[in-house]
Amino acid sequence: MNTRCPLIIGLLIGIYIVSLLVYIYGFRHIPAPLIIDIEADNFMSPYDVTSIIRSPSSSSKNDTRNNETPSKPFQRKRIIYSATDSYWNMAGLLSSFSQCQYNNCEGRIGVPLTKMADGDIIMFQFNKIRSFPNYSPDVRRRQYWLVYGAESPAFRYNRWSKSLDENINATMTYRHQSNIFIPYGTAVKIKNDQPVGNSNTALTKTKGALVYISNCQSVGYNRLETVKQLQKYLDVDLYGGCGTKPPCAKGDSKCEAKLHSQYRFYLSFENSMCSEYITEKFWSRLASPSMFVPVALGGLSVEEYSRVAPPRSFIHAYNFTSIEELGKYLKHLTEDDTAYDRYHEWRSEFQIRSGFPHSVCELCKLANEGPHLPARSDLSAQWNGACASEIHFEYNLSIAPL
């Protein structure tokens, strides 16, 4: 009996020691519980849960990290580089992906061209391309090299270089055929319970047309001479570097608002006639609270304007056979308030938005969906060649180049 007690006691001590070791070394390696903050909808854990989900070593039948379904937390990051930061406030543009359908993109600027091999898109400003990176074929195949620009190719310094051919496989411009469309403005249909039209607009208008021109150059026609021809039939005030000094100090918005509200028309004459080149000269005046009716002269056809602007919101010079015919029609509208007010009926149905707020989302969509876009050999020729060399009015003076 006495000889068995030490054995029993030793066995009990051994069991206790083993149990203690299991407790100390075993439970230490059990992960801490995952804490969910319901108020903030955030996961707080000593472990990086998202990195575990994204890990290449993790395998699951439900692992869709390569699936391009939008707004998934386990989507891999897409990187978009800008080879220049001097255009359109690139830093601001490339930091606005949070509201997009695909929101897993990250924009980067100020990175050397040789360090962009991990990028999904590299953006090049059309007139600041010194060279292209010399990446391996594998890297090049999975990247989009995108050129962007919003200027008229009618001017030599705005034309695209032939070096873009066979290198660029995506475009971002104001033309609809671009991979990413960036218009100067858009018209958005709105819901409005108010009656269509504003019959009182003409009552506040005591002057004819207004135009600001600071760039005296134009291609395809003589813009200044066209304005002078219109002055034969209509009161037109020309301000800026190519006209008289504006009556309002720069930045005096109250003075400008009071001045602008007196005019029935704004002459939205572009500096050149290129396909879909419809700039802020048109859109900002269409959106102005001063309630202008823009008189447009630009693009290659009236249809380019009709396709994007609200119906009966503007007057286009291409609808007239001469400056005289256009001038007499505008003069008629200064005398017929009812006819003039019809050009404002669209305002209760449409809203004008300037710029291109959705272009950044289109960039991220392109990076995620990855359509096959081969480089084009005729890219520069197609871009540079879409301008009119001359527009035809009855008065030859109005189309003589400067």
Short mmCIF file of C-alpha atoms in Angstrom, two decimals:
data_model
loop_
_atom_site.label_atom_id
_atom_site.label_comp_id
_atom_site.label_asym_id
_atom_site.label_seq_id
_atom_site.Cartn_x
_atom_site.Cartn_y
_atom_site.Cartn_z
CA MET A 1 0.00 0.00 0.00
CA ASN A 2 2.78 2.39 0.98
CA THR A 3 4.74 1.62 -2.17
CA ARG A 4 1.79 2.51 -4.46
CA CYS A 5 1.14 5.97 -2.95
CA PRO A 6 4.26 7.61 -4.37
CA LEU A 7 3.36 6.21 -7.81
CA ILE A 8 -0.17 7.63 -7.64
CA ILE A 9 1.09 10.97 -6.38
CA GLY A 10 3.70 11.07 -9.17
CA LEU A 11 1.08 10.25 -11.78
CA LEU A 12 -1.17 13.02 -10.53
CA ILE A 13 1.71 15.49 -10.55
CA GLY A 14 2.58 14.42 -14.12
CA ILE A 15 -0.99 14.92 -15.30
CA TYR A 16 -1.05 18.35 -13.68
CA ILE A 17 2.23 19.36 -15.33
CA VAL A 18 1.06 18.18 -18.78
CA SER A 19 -2.24 19.99 -18.38
CA LEU A 20 -0.41 23.15 -17.34
CA LEU A 21 1.90 22.94 -20.38
CA VAL A 22 -1.04 22.45 -22.73
CA TYR A 23 -2.76 25.45 -21.21
CA ILE A 24 0.29 27.69 -21.41
CA TYR A 25 1.62 26.75 -24.86
CA GLY A 26 -1.50 25.58 -26.58
CA PHE A 27 -4.01 28.36 -25.91
CA ARG A 28 -1.42 31.07 -26.55
CA HIS A 29 -1.59 30.21 -30.25
CA ILE A 30 -5.36 30.31 -30.57
CA PRO A 31 -6.21 33.51 -32.50
CA ALA A 32 -7.79 36.34 -30.58
CA PRO A 33 -11.49 36.72 -31.31
CA LEU A 34 -12.48 38.99 -34.22
CA ILE A 35 -14.07 42.15 -32.90
CA ILE A 36 -16.76 43.82 -35.01
CA ASP A 37 -17.67 47.44 -34.33
CA ILE A 38 -21.28 47.48 -35.49
CA GLU A 39 -21.55 51.26 -35.28
CA ALA A 40 -18.57 51.90 -37.56
CA ASP A 41 -18.89 48.68 -39.55
CA ASN A 42 -15.14 48.23 -39.20
CA PHE A 43 -13.16 45.07 -38.48
CA MET A 44 -10.62 45.38 -35.68
CA SER A 45 -8.32 42.44 -35.21
CA PRO A 46 -4.68 41.81 -34.31
CA TYR A 47 -4.54 40.07 -37.71
CA ASP A 48 -4.68 41.70 -41.15
CA VAL A 49 -7.78 39.90 -42.37
CA THR A 50 -7.78 41.55 -45.80
CA SER A 51 -4.20 40.50 -46.47
CA ILE A 52 -5.10 36.92 -45.64
CA ILE A 53 -7.99 37.03 -48.10
CA ARG A 54 -5.77 38.52 -50.83
CA SER A 55 -2.88 36.15 -50.21
CA PRO A 56 -1.88 34.17 -53.32
CA SER A 57 -1.43 31.10 -51.14
CA SER A 58 -5.02 31.11 -49.95
CA SER A 59 -7.26 28.81 -51.94
CA SER A 60 -11.01 28.51 -51.93
CA LYS A 61 -13.72 27.66 -54.38
CA ASN A 62 -15.20 31.07 -53.55
CA ASP A 63 -11.92 32.98 -54.00
CA THR A 64 -12.73 35.64 -56.63
CA ARG A 65 -9.80 38.00 -56.18
CA ASN A 66 -9.29 37.94 -59.94
CA ASN A 67 -12.99 38.35 -60.65
CA GLU A 68 -13.72 41.86 -61.99
CA THR A 69 -16.94 42.30 -60.00
CA PRO A 70 -17.00 45.94 -58.80
CA SER A 71 -16.74 47.14 -55.23
CA LYS A 72 -15.28 43.96 -53.74
CA PRO A 73 -12.86 44.44 -50.81
CA PHE A 74 -10.63 41.60 -52.02
CA GLN A 75 -10.13 43.02 -55.53
CA ARG A 76 -6.49 43.60 -56.23
CA LYS A 77 -5.37 47.19 -56.37
CA ARG A 78 -5.13 48.76 -59.81
CA ILE A 79 -2.45 51.41 -60.26
CA ILE A 80 -2.84 54.37 -62.59
CA TYR A 81 0.20 56.52 -63.22
CA SER A 82 0.29 59.97 -64.73
CA ALA A 83 3.54 60.75 -66.52
CA THR A 84 2.88 64.44 -65.89
CA ASP A 85 1.13 66.32 -63.09
CA SER A 86 0.69 69.67 -64.82
CA TYR A 87 -2.62 69.00 -66.56
CA TRP A 88 -6.14 69.28 -65.07
CA ASN A 89 -4.82 69.06 -61.49
CA MET A 90 -3.86 65.41 -61.90
CA ALA A 91 -3.29 64.98 -58.17
CA GLY A 92 -6.94 65.80 -57.52
CA LEU A 93 -8.26 63.83 -60.47
CA LEU A 94 -6.46 60.62 -59.55
CA SER A 95 -7.59 60.68 -55.91
CA SER A 96 -11.33 60.50 -56.60
CA PHE A 97 -12.06 56.81 -57.09
CA SER A 98 -14.04 56.25 -53.90
CA GLN A 99 -17.44 56.97 -55.49
CA CYS A 100 -16.84 54.88 -58.61
CA GLN A 101 -18.33 51.52 -59.54
CA TYR A 102 -14.79 50.17 -59.38
CA ASN A 103 -13.09 51.81 -56.42
CA ASN A 104 -9.92 49.75 -56.10
CA CYS A 105 -7.70 52.11 -58.11
CA GLU A 106 -4.84 54.21 -56.86
CA GLY A 107 -3.48 57.19 -58.78
CA ARG A 108 0.19 58.08 -58.59
CA ILE A 109 2.10 61.05 -59.93
CA GLY A 110 5.70 62.21 -59.66
CA VAL A 111 7.09 58.72 -60.25
CA PRO A 112 9.98 58.25 -62.72
CA LEU A 113 8.90 56.65 -65.97
CA THR A 114 11.27 53.75 -65.39
CA LYS A 115 9.47 52.91 -62.12
CA MET A 116 5.97 52.42 -63.53
CA ALA A 117 6.22 48.74 -64.47
CA ASP A 118 3.62 47.78 -61.85
CA GLY A 119 1.05 50.13 -63.31
CA ASP A 120 -2.14 49.07 -65.08
CA ILE A 121 -2.43 52.39 -66.93
CA ILE A 122 0.19 54.99 -67.75
CA MET A 123 -1.24 58.34 -68.81
CA PHE A 124 0.69 60.61 -71.15
CA GLN A 125 -0.11 64.24 -71.86
CA PHE A 126 -0.11 64.59 -75.64
CA ASN A 127 2.43 67.44 -75.82
CA LYS A 128 4.80 66.37 -73.05
CA ILE A 129 5.94 62.95 -74.19
CA ARG A 130 9.71 62.82 -74.36
CA SER A 131 10.02 59.05 -74.49
CA PHE A 132 8.25 55.81 -73.69
CA PRO A 133 9.48 53.31 -71.08
CA ASN A 134 11.47 50.34 -72.30
CA TYR A 135 9.60 47.58 -70.51
CA SER A 136 9.65 43.87 -71.24
CA PRO A 137 6.99 42.50 -73.61
CA ASP A 138 5.19 40.85 -70.71
CA VAL A 139 4.88 44.15 -68.85
CA ARG A 140 3.86 46.05 -71.95
CA ARG A 141 1.14 43.53 -72.83
CA ARG A 142 -0.67 44.02 -69.55
CA GLN A 143 -0.47 47.83 -69.53
CA TYR A 144 -2.55 50.52 -71.19
CA TRP A 145 -0.58 53.48 -72.46
CA LEU A 146 -3.13 56.25 -72.66
CA VAL A 147 -2.77 59.67 -74.27
CA TYR A 148 -5.00 62.51 -73.12
CA GLY A 149 -5.63 65.99 -74.45
CA ALA A 150 -8.36 68.58 -74.82
CA GLU A 151 -6.89 71.02 -77.32
CA SER A 152 -7.57 71.75 -80.97
CA PRO A 153 -5.21 69.96 -83.38
CA ALA A 154 -5.74 72.76 -85.91
CA PHE A 155 -2.77 74.52 -84.31
CA ARG A 156 0.59 72.96 -85.08
CA TYR A 157 1.72 72.95 -81.44
CA ASN A 158 -1.36 70.91 -80.47
CA ARG A 159 -0.94 68.14 -83.01
CA TRP A 160 -0.18 64.62 -81.93
CA SER A 161 3.25 63.27 -82.77
CA LYS A 162 3.70 60.19 -84.95
CA SER A 163 5.62 58.69 -82.04
CA LEU A 164 2.23 57.88 -80.53
CA ASP A 165 1.47 55.47 -83.36
CA GLU A 166 2.12 51.81 -82.47
CA ASN A 167 2.69 52.84 -78.83
CA ILE A 168 -0.58 54.29 -77.52
CA ASN A 169 -3.49 51.90 -77.12
CA ALA A 170 -6.05 54.11 -75.33
CA THR A 171 -7.22 57.71 -75.64
CA MET A 172 -8.98 60.22 -73.38
CA THR A 173 -10.30 63.26 -75.27
CA TYR A 174 -13.41 65.30 -76.00
CA ARG A 175 -14.34 63.10 -78.97
CA HIS A 176 -16.95 60.39 -78.55
CA GLN A 177 -14.78 57.82 -80.29
CA SER A 178 -12.20 58.04 -77.50
CA ASN A 179 -11.87 55.16 -75.08
CA ILE A 180 -12.61 57.64 -72.30
CA PHE A 181 -14.83 60.59 -73.22
CA ILE A 182 -14.00 63.90 -71.49
CA PRO A 183 -16.31 66.62 -72.82
CA TYR A 184 -16.04 70.22 -71.70
CA GLY A 185 -19.64 69.98 -70.56
CA THR A 186 -22.73 67.80 -70.55
CA ALA A 187 -26.50 68.28 -70.47
CA VAL A 188 -28.35 66.15 -67.92
CA LYS A 189 -32.08 65.54 -67.98
CA ILE A 190 -33.75 66.59 -64.72
CA LYS A 191 -37.18 66.20 -63.15
CA ASN A 192 -38.96 69.47 -62.63
CA ASP A 193 -42.60 70.04 -61.72
CA GLN A 194 -42.50 73.67 -62.82
CA PRO A 195 -44.03 74.65 -66.17
CA VAL A 196 -41.68 74.48 -69.13
CA GLY A 197 -40.26 77.78 -70.28
CA ASN A 198 -39.52 81.21 -68.85
CA SER A 199 -41.59 83.91 -70.51
CA ASN A 200 -39.86 86.73 -68.64
CA THR A 201 -36.26 86.16 -69.75
CA ALA A 202 -36.33 88.69 -72.57
CA LEU A 203 -37.64 91.47 -70.31
CA THR A 204 -34.27 91.85 -68.55
CA LYS A 205 -32.25 91.91 -71.78
CA THR A 206 -31.42 95.33 -73.17
CA LYS A 207 -28.32 94.56 -75.26
CA GLY A 208 -27.51 92.32 -78.22
CA ALA A 209 -24.43 90.06 -78.07
CA LEU A 210 -21.33 89.79 -75.93
CA VAL A 211 -18.01 88.09 -76.61
CA TYR A 212 -14.62 87.92 -74.90
CA ILE A 213 -11.65 87.11 -77.14
CA SER A 214 -8.08 87.13 -75.88
CA ASN A 215 -6.48 84.81 -78.43
CA CYS A 216 -6.59 86.72 -81.71
CA GLN A 217 -5.48 83.71 -83.73
CA SER A 218 -7.95 81.43 -85.47
CA VAL A 219 -7.70 78.65 -88.02
CA GLY A 220 -10.14 77.94 -90.83
CA TYR A 221 -11.80 81.34 -90.61
CA ASN A 222 -11.12 84.85 -89.32
CA ARG A 223 -12.90 84.98 -86.00
CA LEU A 224 -12.38 88.69 -85.40
CA GLU A 225 -13.54 89.63 -88.86
CA THR A 226 -16.65 87.49 -88.43
CA VAL A 227 -17.50 89.42 -85.26
CA LYS A 228 -16.99 92.71 -87.09
CA GLN A 229 -19.31 91.55 -89.88
CA LEU A 230 -22.02 90.73 -87.33
CA GLN A 231 -21.71 94.22 -85.86
CA LYS A 232 -23.26 95.55 -89.08
CA TYR A 233 -26.59 93.96 -88.13
CA LEU A 234 -26.52 93.66 -84.35
CA ASP A 235 -25.01 95.39 -81.35
CA VAL A 236 -21.99 93.26 -80.39
CA ASP A 237 -19.63 94.17 -77.55
CA LEU A 238 -16.16 92.64 -77.98
CA TYR A 239 -14.00 92.62 -74.85
CA GLY A 240 -10.60 91.18 -74.01
CA GLY A 241 -7.16 91.29 -75.56
CA CYS A 242 -8.64 91.42 -79.08
CA GLY A 243 -11.23 94.06 -78.23
CA THR A 244 -11.81 96.82 -75.71
CA LYS A 245 -11.01 96.66 -72.03
CA PRO A 246 -13.74 94.91 -70.02
CA PRO A 247 -15.77 97.33 -67.87
CA CYS A 248 -15.49 95.01 -64.86
CA ALA A 249 -12.29 94.38 -62.93
CA LYS A 250 -10.99 90.83 -63.13
CA GLY A 251 -12.62 88.71 -60.46
CA ASP A 252 -15.44 91.18 -59.76
CA SER A 253 -18.23 88.63 -60.04
CA LYS A 254 -20.99 91.03 -58.97
CA CYS A 255 -20.09 93.51 -61.68
CA GLU A 256 -19.83 90.74 -64.28
CA ALA A 257 -23.18 89.24 -63.30
CA LYS A 258 -24.89 92.61 -63.66
CA LEU A 259 -23.17 93.27 -67.00
CA HIS A 260 -23.79 89.83 -68.50
CA SER A 261 -27.46 89.73 -67.56
CA GLN A 262 -28.16 92.57 -70.00
CA TYR A 263 -27.15 90.55 -73.11
CA ARG A 264 -29.37 88.22 -75.09
CA PHE A 265 -26.56 86.34 -76.83
CA TYR A 266 -23.02 85.21 -76.29
CA LEU A 267 -20.86 84.53 -79.36
CA SER A 268 -19.37 81.12 -78.61
CA PHE A 269 -16.94 81.21 -81.54
CA GLU A 270 -14.19 78.59 -81.32
CA ASN A 271 -10.67 79.36 -82.49
CA SER A 272 -10.83 76.51 -85.02
CA MET A 273 -13.28 74.12 -86.63
CA CYS A 274 -12.39 70.62 -85.44
CA SER A 275 -14.52 67.55 -84.89
CA GLU A 276 -16.47 67.80 -81.60
CA TYR A 277 -14.26 70.65 -80.38
CA ILE A 278 -16.94 72.34 -78.24
CA THR A 279 -15.23 74.13 -75.38
CA GLU A 280 -16.09 76.14 -72.30
CA LYS A 281 -16.87 79.08 -74.63
CA PHE A 282 -20.12 77.26 -75.29
CA TRP A 283 -20.79 75.24 -72.14
CA SER A 284 -20.01 77.89 -69.53
CA ARG A 285 -22.29 80.39 -71.28
CA LEU A 286 -25.05 77.84 -71.65
CA ALA A 287 -24.83 77.18 -67.91
CA SER A 288 -24.47 80.83 -66.93
CA PRO A 289 -27.10 82.30 -64.59
CA SER A 290 -26.97 85.34 -66.89
CA MET A 291 -29.20 83.33 -69.25
CA PHE A 292 -27.36 83.74 -72.54
CA VAL A 293 -28.40 82.09 -75.76
CA PRO A 294 -25.06 80.91 -77.21
CA VAL A 295 -24.43 81.63 -80.87
CA ALA A 296 -22.13 78.76 -81.79
CA LEU A 297 -19.48 78.60 -84.46
CA GLY A 298 -17.41 75.43 -84.18
CA GLY A 299 -17.19 71.73 -84.84
CA LEU A 300 -17.67 70.14 -88.24
CA SER A 301 -21.46 70.09 -88.18
CA VAL A 302 -24.50 71.37 -86.32
CA GLU A 303 -25.26 67.75 -85.39
CA GLU A 304 -22.17 67.63 -83.18
CA TYR A 305 -23.82 70.30 -81.01
CA SER A 306 -27.36 68.92 -81.27
CA ARG A 307 -26.12 65.54 -80.06
CA VAL A 308 -24.87 66.94 -76.73
CA ALA A 309 -26.79 70.15 -75.99
CA PRO A 310 -30.46 70.51 -74.97
CA PRO A 311 -32.89 71.01 -77.85
CA ARG A 312 -33.36 74.61 -78.98
CA SER A 313 -30.77 75.90 -76.53
CA PHE A 314 -28.40 77.51 -79.03
CA ILE A 315 -28.11 79.02 -82.49
CA HIS A 316 -25.43 77.70 -84.84
CA ALA A 317 -23.89 79.73 -87.64
CA TYR A 318 -23.77 76.67 -89.90
CA ASN A 319 -27.56 76.89 -90.23
CA PHE A 320 -27.16 80.12 -92.18
CA THR A 321 -25.74 80.73 -95.63
CA SER A 322 -24.07 84.01 -94.74
CA ILE A 323 -23.10 86.30 -91.89
CA GLU A 324 -25.77 88.70 -93.09
CA GLU A 325 -28.48 86.06 -92.75
CA LEU A 326 -27.26 85.14 -89.26
CA GLY A 327 -27.02 88.79 -88.22
CA LYS A 328 -30.54 89.60 -89.39
CA TYR A 329 -31.95 86.58 -87.56
CA LEU A 330 -30.27 87.62 -84.31
CA LYS A 331 -31.55 91.15 -84.78
CA HIS A 332 -35.06 89.72 -85.22
CA LEU A 333 -34.72 87.91 -81.88
CA THR A 334 -33.85 91.17 -80.12
CA GLU A 335 -37.20 92.52 -81.25
CA ASP A 336 -39.40 89.44 -80.85
CA ASP A 337 -39.44 88.50 -77.17
CA THR A 338 -41.68 85.48 -77.65
CA ALA A 339 -39.41 83.95 -80.27
CA TYR A 340 -36.36 84.68 -78.13
CA ASP A 341 -37.86 83.13 -75.00
CA ARG A 342 -38.34 79.82 -76.78
CA TYR A 343 -34.58 79.38 -76.62
CA HIS A 344 -34.88 79.17 -72.81
CA GLU A 345 -37.64 76.57 -72.55
CA TRP A 346 -35.09 73.78 -72.09
CA ARG A 347 -33.95 75.17 -68.73
CA SER A 348 -36.71 73.46 -66.73
CA GLU A 349 -35.82 70.07 -68.24
CA PHE A 350 -32.02 70.02 -68.36
CA GLN A 351 -29.06 70.89 -66.18
CA ILE A 352 -25.63 71.79 -67.54
CA ARG A 353 -22.58 70.30 -65.88
CA SER A 354 -19.12 71.50 -66.71
CA GLY A 355 -16.03 69.33 -66.94
CA PHE A 356 -15.80 65.57 -66.91
CA PRO A 357 -16.59 64.26 -63.40
CA HIS A 358 -17.01 60.62 -64.50
CA SER A 359 -13.77 60.28 -66.45
CA VAL A 360 -11.81 59.12 -63.42
CA CYS A 361 -14.32 56.30 -62.93
CA GLU A 362 -13.92 55.32 -66.57
CA LEU A 363 -10.17 55.09 -65.99
CA CYS A 364 -10.68 52.68 -63.13
CA LYS A 365 -13.20 50.69 -65.15
CA LEU A 366 -10.70 50.34 -67.99
CA ALA A 367 -8.01 49.15 -65.57
CA ASN A 368 -10.34 46.50 -64.12
CA GLU A 369 -12.16 45.19 -67.15
CA GLY A 370 -9.06 45.05 -69.34
CA PRO A 371 -10.50 45.02 -72.87
CA HIS A 372 -8.12 44.17 -75.69
CA LEU A 373 -6.97 47.46 -77.19
CA PRO A 374 -4.13 47.09 -79.67
CA ALA A 375 -1.95 50.09 -80.45
CA ARG A 376 -3.06 51.93 -83.58
CA SER A 377 -0.80 52.84 -86.46
CA ASP A 378 -3.00 55.73 -87.65
CA LEU A 379 -3.70 57.39 -84.31
CA SER A 380 -1.95 60.70 -84.97
CA ALA A 381 -3.30 61.00 -88.52
CA GLN A 382 -6.90 60.48 -87.41
CA TRP A 383 -6.60 63.00 -84.61
CA ASN A 384 -4.76 65.69 -86.56
CA GLY A 385 -6.88 65.37 -89.68
CA ALA A 386 -10.30 66.02 -88.18
CA CYS A 387 -10.38 69.78 -88.73
CA ALA A 388 -11.88 71.97 -91.44
CA SER A 389 -9.39 73.97 -93.45
CA GLU A 390 -12.04 76.55 -94.30
CA ILE A 391 -15.67 77.37 -93.64
CA HIS A 392 -17.76 78.95 -96.33
CA PHE A 393 -19.86 82.06 -95.89
CA GLU A 394 -20.92 84.51 -98.50
CA TYR A 395 -18.47 87.10 -97.21
CA ASN A 396 -14.92 86.11 -98.11
CA LEU A 397 -13.54 88.50 -95.52
CA SER A 398 -15.03 86.36 -92.75
CA ILE A 399 -13.04 83.29 -93.74
CA ALA A 400 -9.68 84.87 -94.60
CA PRO A 401 -7.06 83.35 -92.30
CA LEU A 402 -5.15 85.67 -89.98
#
